[in-house]
Structure formats: C-alpha cells, structure tokens
PDB file of N, CA and C in Angstrom:
ATOM      1  N   PRO A 407     -46.675 -24.143 -35.213  1.00  0.00           N
ATOM      2  CA  PRO A 407     -45.704 -23.273 -36.513  1.00  0.00           C
ATOM      3  C   PRO A 407     -44.767 -24.160 -36.803  1.00  0.00           C
ATOM      4  N   MET A 408     -44.355 -24.182 -38.038  1.00  0.00           N
ATOM      5  CA  MET A 408     -43.366 -24.650 -38.883  1.00  0.00           C
ATOM      6  C   MET A 408     -42.235 -23.927 -38.947  1.00  0.00           C
ATOM      7  N   ALA A 409     -41.057 -24.526 -38.835  1.00  0.00           N
ATOM      8  CA  ALA A 409     -39.843 -23.776 -39.273  1.00  0.00           C
ATOM      9  C   ALA A 409     -38.664 -24.376 -39.257  1.00  0.00           C
ATOM     10  N   SER A 410     -37.522 -23.249 -40.275  1.00  0.00           N
ATOM     11  CA  SER A 410     -36.338 -23.994 -40.627  1.00  0.00           C
ATOM     12  C   SER A 410     -35.151 -23.817 -39.490  1.00  0.00           C
ATOM     13  N   ASP A 411     -34.096 -24.737 -39.725  1.00  0.00           N
ATOM     14  CA  ASP A 411     -33.327 -24.417 -38.718  1.00  0.00           C
ATOM     15  C   ASP A 411     -31.642 -24.350 -39.163  1.00  0.00           C
ATOM     16  N   PRO A 412     -31.679 -23.233 -39.596  1.00  0.00           N
ATOM     17  CA  PRO A 412     -30.205 -23.272 -40.767  1.00  0.00           C
ATOM     18  C   PRO A 412     -28.816 -23.721 -39.930  1.00  0.00           C
ATOM     19  N   ASN A 413     -29.092 -23.474 -38.417  1.00  0.00           N
ATOM     20  CA  ASN A 413     -27.838 -23.269 -37.605  1.00  0.00           C
ATOM     21  C   ASN A 413     -27.916 -24.644 -36.846  1.00  0.00           C
ATOM     22  N   ALA A 414     -28.902 -25.470 -37.275  1.00  0.00           N
ATOM     23  CA  ALA A 414     -28.972 -26.523 -36.836  1.00  0.00           C
ATOM     24  C   ALA A 414     -29.046 -27.057 -35.299  1.00  0.00           C
ATOM     25  N   ALA A 415     -29.531 -25.439 -34.487  1.00  0.00           N
ATOM     26  CA  ALA A 415     -29.333 -25.523 -33.154  1.00  0.00           C
ATOM     27  C   ALA A 415     -30.638 -26.615 -32.428  1.00  0.00           C
ATOM     28  N   VAL A 416     -31.760 -26.418 -33.036  1.00  0.00           N
ATOM     29  CA  VAL A 416     -32.934 -27.349 -32.688  1.00  0.00           C
ATOM     30  C   VAL A 416     -32.472 -28.658 -33.152  1.00  0.00           C
ATOM     31  N   SER A 417     -32.191 -28.917 -34.367  1.00  0.00           N
ATOM     32  CA  SER A 417     -32.187 -30.311 -34.879  1.00  0.00           C
ATOM     33  C   SER A 417     -30.873 -31.029 -33.813  1.00  0.00           C
ATOM     34  N   ARG A 418     -30.178 -30.372 -33.046  1.00  0.00           N
ATOM     35  CA  ARG A 418     -29.153 -30.947 -32.791  1.00  0.00           C
ATOM     36  C   ARG A 418     -29.553 -31.364 -31.056  1.00  0.00           C
ATOM     37  N   ALA A 419     -30.648 -30.363 -30.641  1.00  0.00           N
ATOM     38  CA  ALA A 419     -31.539 -30.913 -29.639  1.00  0.00           C
ATOM     39  C   ALA A 419     -32.500 -31.957 -29.551  1.00  0.00           C
ATOM     40  N   TYR A 420     -33.083 -31.763 -30.683  1.00  0.00           N
ATOM     41  CA  TYR A 420     -34.003 -32.857 -30.734  1.00  0.00           C
ATOM     42  C   TYR A 420     -33.528 -34.451 -31.660  1.00  0.00           C
ATOM     43  N   GLY A 421     -31.927 -34.414 -31.621  1.00  0.00           N
ATOM     44  CA  GLY A 421     -31.607 -35.353 -32.316  1.00  0.00           C
ATOM     45  C   GLY A 421     -31.378 -35.857 -33.724  1.00  0.00           C
ATOM     46  N   VAL A 422     -31.577 -34.555 -34.490  1.00  0.00           N
ATOM     47  CA  VAL A 422     -32.150 -35.375 -35.756  1.00  0.00           C
ATOM     48  C   VAL A 422     -30.948 -34.229 -36.729  1.00  0.00           C
ATOM     49  N   TYR A 423     -29.861 -33.997 -36.360  1.00  0.00           N
ATOM     50  CA  TYR A 423     -28.907 -33.421 -36.913  1.00  0.00           C
ATOM     51  C   TYR A 423     -27.738 -34.496 -37.602  1.00  0.00           C
ATOM     52  N   MET A 424     -27.497 -34.698 -38.657  1.00  0.00           N
ATOM     53  CA  MET A 424     -26.568 -35.298 -39.037  1.00  0.00           C
ATOM     54  C   MET A 424     -24.929 -34.998 -38.965  1.00  0.00           C
ATOM     55  N   PRO A 425     -24.178 -34.987 -38.136  1.00  0.00           N
ATOM     56  CA  PRO A 425     -22.669 -33.910 -38.500  1.00  0.00           C
ATOM     57  C   PRO A 425     -22.018 -34.707 -39.223  1.00  0.00           C
ATOM     58  N   THR A 426     -22.344 -36.177 -39.713  1.00  0.00           N
ATOM     59  CA  THR A 426     -21.372 -36.611 -40.627  1.00  0.00           C
ATOM     60  C   THR A 426     -21.670 -36.405 -42.500  1.00  0.00           C
ATOM     61  N   ARG A 427     -22.783 -35.835 -42.453  1.00  0.00           N
ATOM     62  CA  ARG A 427     -23.155 -34.833 -43.278  1.00  0.00           C
ATOM     63  C   ARG A 427     -23.272 -33.712 -43.445  1.00  0.00           C
ATOM     64  N   GLY A 428     -23.452 -32.839 -42.280  1.00  0.00           N
ATOM     65  CA  GLY A 428     -23.652 -31.693 -42.240  1.00  0.00           C
ATOM     66  C   GLY A 428     -24.977 -31.259 -42.309  1.00  0.00           C
ATOM     67  N   VAL A 429     -26.074 -31.850 -42.389  1.00  0.00           N
ATOM     68  CA  VAL A 429     -27.120 -31.680 -42.337  1.00  0.00           C
ATOM     69  C   VAL A 429     -28.190 -32.118 -41.724  1.00  0.00           C
ATOM     70  N   ASN A 430     -29.826 -31.757 -41.795  1.00  0.00           N
ATOM     71  CA  ASN A 430     -30.662 -31.919 -40.742  1.00  0.00           C
ATOM     72  C   ASN A 430     -31.476 -32.900 -41.502  1.00  0.00           C
ATOM     73  N   GLN A 431     -31.971 -34.076 -40.335  1.00  0.00           N
ATOM     74  CA  GLN A 431     -32.878 -34.773 -41.054  1.00  0.00           C
ATOM     75  C   GLN A 431     -34.058 -34.307 -41.395  1.00  0.00           C
ATOM     76  N   ARG A 432     -35.481 -34.809 -41.452  1.00  0.00           N
ATOM     77  CA  ARG A 432     -36.451 -34.205 -41.555  1.00  0.00           C
ATOM     78  C   ARG A 432     -37.187 -34.658 -40.680  1.00  0.00           C
ATOM     79  N   GLY A 433     -37.482 -33.602 -39.378  1.00  0.00           N
ATOM     80  CA  GLY A 433     -37.924 -34.070 -38.302  1.00  0.00           C
ATOM     81  C   GLY A 433     -39.408 -33.046 -38.067  1.00  0.00           C
ATOM     82  N   ARG A 434     -40.327 -34.150 -37.518  1.00  0.00           N
ATOM     83  CA  ARG A 434     -41.248 -32.945 -37.168  1.00  0.00           C
ATOM     84  C   ARG A 434     -41.999 -33.691 -35.650  1.00  0.00           C
ATOM     85  N   PHE A 435     -41.706 -32.969 -34.740  1.00  0.00           N
ATOM     86  CA  PHE A 435     -42.550 -33.063 -33.530  1.00  0.00           C
ATOM     87  C   PHE A 435     -43.524 -32.096 -33.281  1.00  0.00           C
ATOM     88  N   ILE A 436     -44.808 -33.093 -32.108  1.00  0.00           N
ATOM     89  CA  ILE A 436     -45.837 -32.677 -32.057  1.00  0.00           C
ATOM     90  C   ILE A 436     -45.789 -32.317 -30.559  1.00  0.00           C
ATOM     91  N   ILE A 437     -45.758 -31.206 -30.152  1.00  0.00           N
ATOM     92  CA  ILE A 437     -45.511 -30.857 -28.811  1.00  0.00           C
ATOM     93  C   ILE A 437     -46.564 -30.114 -28.158  1.00  0.00           C
ATOM     94  N   ASN A 438     -47.326 -30.331 -27.108  1.00  0.00           N
ATOM     95  CA  ASN A 438     -48.562 -30.105 -26.471  1.00  0.00           C
ATOM     96  C   ASN A 438     -48.194 -28.642 -25.640  1.00  0.00           C
ATOM     97  N   PRO A 439     -49.351 -28.100 -24.828  1.00  0.00           N
ATOM     98  CA  PRO A 439     -48.966 -27.045 -24.517  1.00  0.00           C
ATOM     99  C   PRO A 439     -48.358 -27.207 -23.443  1.00  0.00           C
ATOM    100  N   LYS A 440     -48.054 -28.307 -22.460  1.00  0.00           N
ATOM    101  CA  LYS A 440     -47.533 -28.388 -21.619  1.00  0.00           C
ATOM    102  C   LYS A 440     -45.763 -28.884 -21.553  1.00  0.00           C
ATOM    103  N   GLY A 441     -45.794 -28.717 -22.874  1.00  0.00           N
ATOM    104  CA  GLY A 441     -44.335 -29.180 -23.157  1.00  0.00           C
ATOM    105  C   GLY A 441     -43.961 -30.674 -23.265  1.00  0.00           C
ATOM    106  N   THR A 442     -44.901 -31.142 -23.505  1.00  0.00           N
ATOM    107  CA  THR A 442     -44.893 -33.064 -23.796  1.00  0.00           C
ATOM    108  C   THR A 442     -44.553 -33.559 -25.363  1.00  0.00           C
ATOM    109  N   ILE A 443     -43.511 -33.861 -25.128  1.00  0.00           N
ATOM    110  CA  ILE A 443     -43.601 -34.408 -27.030  1.00  0.00           C
ATOM    111  C   ILE A 443     -44.758 -35.599 -27.419  1.00  0.00           C
ATOM    112  N   MET A 444     -46.070 -35.200 -27.730  1.00  0.00           N
ATOM    113  CA  MET A 444     -46.911 -36.252 -28.534  1.00  0.00           C
ATOM    114  C   MET A 444     -46.264 -36.896 -29.579  1.00  0.00           C
ATOM    115  N   ALA A 445     -46.027 -36.588 -30.311  1.00  0.00           N
ATOM    116  CA  ALA A 445     -45.454 -37.534 -31.752  1.00  0.00           C
ATOM    117  C   ALA A 445     -43.626 -37.010 -32.153  1.00  0.00           C
ATOM    118  N   VAL A 446     -43.457 -37.943 -32.911  1.00  0.00           N
ATOM    119  CA  VAL A 446     -42.420 -37.636 -33.525  1.00  0.00           C
ATOM    120  C   VAL A 446     -42.345 -38.481 -35.352  1.00  0.00           C
ATOM    121  N   GLU A 447     -42.011 -37.692 -36.009  1.00  0.00           N
ATOM    122  CA  GLU A 447     -41.696 -38.460 -37.063  1.00  0.00           C
ATOM    123  C   GLU A 447     -40.620 -37.900 -37.748  1.00  0.00           C
ATOM    124  N   VAL A 448     -39.360 -38.749 -38.131  1.00  0.00           N
ATOM    125  CA  VAL A 448     -37.893 -38.203 -38.513  1.00  0.00           C
ATOM    126  C   VAL A 448     -37.944 -39.191 -40.137  1.00  0.00           C
ATOM    127  N   ILE A 449     -37.846 -38.268 -41.269  1.00  0.00           N
ATOM    128  CA  ILE A 449     -37.227 -39.105 -42.159  1.00  0.00           C
ATOM    129  C   ILE A 449     -36.329 -38.515 -43.087  1.00  0.00           C
ATOM    130  N   THR A 450     -35.295 -39.660 -43.258  1.00  0.00           N
ATOM    131  CA  THR A 450     -34.161 -39.345 -44.090  1.00  0.00           C
ATOM    132  C   THR A 450     -34.602 -39.009 -45.701  1.00  0.00           C
ATOM    133  N   GLY A 451     -33.308 -38.457 -46.314  1.00  0.00           N
ATOM    134  CA  GLY A 451     -33.375 -38.766 -47.527  1.00  0.00           C
ATOM    135  C   GLY A 451     -34.637 -37.511 -48.085  1.00  0.00           C
ATOM    136  N   PRO A 452     -35.091 -37.639 -49.691  1.00  0.00           N
ATOM    137  CA  PRO A 452     -36.038 -36.765 -50.148  1.00  0.00           C
ATOM    138  C   PRO A 452     -37.385 -37.390 -50.212  1.00  0.00           C
ATOM    139  N   VAL A 453     -37.780 -37.671 -49.227  1.00  0.00           N
ATOM    140  CA  VAL A 453     -39.084 -37.539 -49.039  1.00  0.00           C
ATOM    141  C   VAL A 453     -39.839 -36.591 -48.072  1.00  0.00           C
ATOM    142  N   GLY A 454     -41.118 -36.093 -48.696  1.00  0.00           N
ATOM    143  CA  GLY A 454     -42.026 -35.041 -47.943  1.00  0.00           C
ATOM    144  C   GLY A 454     -42.970 -35.517 -46.991  1.00  0.00           C
ATOM    145  N   ARG A 455     -42.848 -34.483 -46.114  1.00  0.00           N
ATOM    146  CA  ARG A 455     -44.091 -34.893 -44.994  1.00  0.00           C
ATOM    147  C   ARG A 455     -45.394 -34.526 -45.339  1.00  0.00           C
ATOM    148  N   ASN A 456     -46.713 -35.590 -44.940  1.00  0.00           N
ATOM    149  CA  ASN A 456     -47.905 -35.026 -45.062  1.00  0.00           C
ATOM    150  C   ASN A 456     -48.300 -34.236 -44.527  1.00  0.00           C
ATOM    151  N   VAL A 457     -48.793 -32.798 -44.772  1.00  0.00           N
ATOM    152  CA  VAL A 457     -49.215 -31.988 -43.693  1.00  0.00           C
ATOM    153  C   VAL A 457     -50.947 -32.058 -43.653  1.00  0.00           C
ATOM    154  N   LYS A 458     -51.635 -33.125 -44.302  1.00  0.00           N
ATOM    155  CA  LYS A 458     -53.331 -33.132 -44.425  1.00  0.00           C
ATOM    156  C   LYS A 458     -52.937 -34.266 -42.702  1.00  0.00           C
ATOM    157  N   GLU A 459     -51.734 -35.306 -43.350  1.00  0.00           N
ATOM    158  CA  GLU A 459     -51.707 -36.314 -41.900  1.00  0.00           C
ATOM    159  C   GLU A 459     -51.248 -35.604 -40.306  1.00  0.00           C
ATOM    160  N   LEU A 460     -50.609 -34.252 -40.821  1.00  0.00           N
ATOM    161  CA  LEU A 460     -49.967 -33.727 -39.108  1.00  0.00           C
ATOM    162  C   LEU A 460     -51.093 -32.690 -38.852  1.00  0.00           C
ATOM    163  N   SER A 461     -52.090 -32.399 -39.557  1.00  0.00           N
ATOM    164  CA  SER A 461     -53.234 -31.729 -39.148  1.00  0.00           C
ATOM    165  C   SER A 461     -54.244 -32.643 -38.436  1.00  0.00           C
ATOM    166  N   ARG A 462     -54.619 -33.907 -39.017  1.00  0.00           N
ATOM    167  CA  ARG A 462     -55.477 -34.921 -38.760  1.00  0.00           C
ATOM    168  C   ARG A 462     -54.481 -35.311 -37.367  1.00  0.00           C
ATOM    169  N   GLN A 463     -53.528 -35.319 -37.165  1.00  0.00           N
ATOM    170  CA  GLN A 463     -52.889 -36.160 -35.749  1.00  0.00           C
ATOM    171  C   GLN A 463     -52.948 -34.771 -34.631  1.00  0.00           C
ATOM    172  N   ILE A 464     -52.941 -33.592 -34.934  1.00  0.00           N
ATOM    173  CA  ILE A 464     -53.489 -32.642 -34.055  1.00  0.00           C
ATOM    174  C   ILE A 464     -54.348 -32.184 -33.686  1.00  0.00           C
ATOM    175  N   GLN A 465     -55.368 -32.642 -34.491  1.00  0.00           N
ATOM    176  CA  GLN A 465     -57.001 -32.303 -34.069  1.00  0.00           C
ATOM    177  C   GLN A 465     -57.680 -33.601 -33.680  1.00  0.00           C
ATOM    178  N   ALA A 466     -57.079 -35.036 -33.449  1.00  0.00           N
ATOM    179  CA  ALA A 466     -57.118 -35.963 -32.790  1.00  0.00           C
ATOM    180  C   ALA A 466     -56.829 -36.054 -31.233  1.00  0.00           C
ATOM    181  N   MET A 467     -55.483 -35.437 -31.070  1.00  0.00           N
ATOM    182  CA  MET A 467     -54.770 -35.547 -29.887  1.00  0.00           C
ATOM    183  C   MET A 467     -55.602 -34.349 -29.364  1.00  0.00           C
ATOM    184  N   GLN A 468     -56.070 -33.078 -29.818  1.00  0.00           N
ATOM    185  CA  GLN A 468     -57.014 -32.081 -29.017  1.00  0.00           C
ATOM    186  C   GLN A 468     -57.983 -32.532 -28.962  1.00  0.00           C
ATOM    187  N   ALA A 469     -58.648 -33.533 -29.481  1.00  0.00           N
ATOM    188  CA  ALA A 469     -60.048 -34.183 -29.125  1.00  0.00           C
ATOM    189  C   ALA A 469     -60.104 -35.079 -27.655  1.00  0.00           C
ATOM    190  N   VAL A 470     -58.704 -35.719 -27.954  1.00  0.00           N
ATOM    191  CA  VAL A 470     -58.770 -36.710 -26.873  1.00  0.00           C
ATOM    192  C   VAL A 470     -57.972 -35.767 -25.519  1.00  0.00           C
ATOM    193  N   ALA A 471     -57.508 -34.791 -25.862  1.00  0.00           N
ATOM    194  CA  ALA A 471     -57.511 -34.119 -24.565  1.00  0.00           C
ATOM    195  C   ALA A 471     -58.407 -33.270 -24.191  1.00  0.00           C
ATOM    196  N   ARG A 472     -59.485 -32.927 -25.006  1.00  0.00           N
ATOM    197  CA  ARG A 472     -60.853 -32.621 -24.490  1.00  0.00           C
ATOM    198  C   ARG A 472     -61.658 -33.473 -23.838  1.00  0.00           C
ATOM    199  N   ASN A 473     -61.627 -34.567 -23.820  1.00  0.00           N
ATOM    200  CA  ASN A 473     -62.208 -35.550 -23.688  1.00  0.00           C
ATOM    201  C   ASN A 473     -61.685 -36.578 -22.934  1.00  0.00           C
ATOM    202  N   PRO A 474     -60.783 -36.857 -21.512  1.00  0.00           N
ATOM    203  CA  PRO A 474     -59.989 -37.631 -20.919  1.00  0.00           C
ATOM    204  C   PRO A 474     -61.049 -39.368 -20.811  1.00  0.00           C
ATOM    205  N   GLY A 475     -60.378 -39.865 -21.794  1.00  0.00           N
ATOM    206  CA  GLY A 475     -60.693 -41.548 -21.148  1.00  0.00           C
ATOM    207  C   GLY A 475     -60.825 -42.011 -22.659  1.00  0.00           C
ATOM    208  N   THR A 476     -61.145 -41.093 -24.038  1.00  0.00           N
ATOM    209  CA  THR A 476     -61.278 -41.199 -25.101  1.00  0.00           C
ATOM    210  C   THR A 476     -60.276 -41.621 -25.646  1.00  0.00           C
ATOM    211  N   ALA A 477     -60.413 -42.112 -27.030  1.00  0.00           N
ATOM    212  CA  ALA A 477     -59.037 -42.528 -27.927  1.00  0.00           C
ATOM    213  C   ALA A 477     -59.197 -42.125 -29.089  1.00  0.00           C
ATOM    214  N   ALA A 478     -58.573 -42.084 -30.098  1.00  0.00           N
ATOM    215  CA  ALA A 478     -58.698 -41.709 -31.510  1.00  0.00           C
ATOM    216  C   ALA A 478     -58.019 -42.473 -32.449  1.00  0.00           C
ATOM    217  N   PRO A 479     -58.591 -43.846 -32.660  1.00  0.00           N
ATOM    218  CA  PRO A 479     -58.235 -45.103 -33.349  1.00  0.00           C
ATOM    219  C   PRO A 479     -57.760 -44.771 -34.665  1.00  0.00           C
ATOM    220  N   ALA A 480     -57.020 -45.620 -35.388  1.00  0.00           N
ATOM    221  CA  ALA A 480     -56.467 -45.148 -36.509  1.00  0.00           C
ATOM    222  C   ALA A 480     -57.631 -44.807 -38.022  1.00  0.00           C
ATOM    223  N   GLY A 481     -56.897 -44.063 -38.592  1.00  0.00           N
ATOM    224  CA  GLY A 481     -58.083 -43.257 -39.192  1.00  0.00           C
ATOM    225  C   GLY A 481     -58.730 -42.440 -39.144  1.00  0.00           C
ATOM    226  N   TRP A 482     -59.071 -42.158 -37.875  1.00  0.00           N
ATOM    227  CA  TRP A 482     -60.017 -41.234 -37.360  1.00  0.00           C
ATOM    228  C   TRP A 482     -59.696 -39.975 -37.767  1.00  0.00           C
ATOM    229  N   LYS A 483     -61.160 -39.264 -38.105  1.00  0.00           N
ATOM    230  CA  LYS A 483     -61.338 -37.988 -38.448  1.00  0.00           C
ATOM    231  C   LYS A 483     -62.053 -37.064 -37.245  1.00  0.00           C
ATOM    232  N   PRO A 484     -62.117 -35.552 -37.892  1.00  0.00           N
ATOM    233  CA  PRO A 484     -62.971 -34.388 -37.131  1.00  0.00           C
ATOM    234  C   PRO A 484     -64.247 -35.007 -37.188  1.00  0.00           C
ATOM    235  N   GLY A 485     -65.213 -35.023 -36.093  1.00  0.00           N
ATOM    236  CA  GLY A 485     -66.348 -35.570 -36.326  1.00  0.00           C
ATOM    237  C   GLY A 485     -66.365 -36.930 -35.614  1.00  0.00           C
ATOM    238  N   ASP A 486     -65.586 -37.979 -35.631  1.00  0.00           N
ATOM    239  CA  ASP A 486     -65.675 -39.126 -35.294  1.00  0.00           C
ATOM    240  C   ASP A 486     -65.978 -39.317 -33.857  1.00  0.00           C
TER     241      ASP A 486
END
C-alpha cells in the first residue's frame, strides 16, 4: 500500500523528513513480509515516481524469493 504521512511520524522513522523545511521528501520503501527493507528510493523536489517500475521491482523480488539462487537482472520483466 501507498500512504500519506501528514504528521511526519513515518517520515521521521525512515529518515526522509526535512525538519528545516517542515516537509517530507518523497520516499519509497519496499519491505518484504519478514520486515526487511529490500529497496529505498528518495526523491527531493517536484519529481514523481514511476509506479510501473515499482511494480516491476516488486514482481522481480517476489520471483527471486520463490526461486532461491536466481536473480532478476536489469530490465527483467515478468516471464523472463
């Protein structure tokens, strides 16, 4: 799920809160079911994130988790 953080509690916990400006950086964290952070992306300013790339990365991580010893190289797509 994606969420907003109006009180900055989550942003502070993950280190993406900018106290001097009173705003959150745009942060994206992929966390596996065991609670391990698998990927982090932090973007400042007015640059958006790519939801298709996020989906591809999650699918690649799931595929690798199902098949230990495998890898998903750059540009991997479901079915590769």
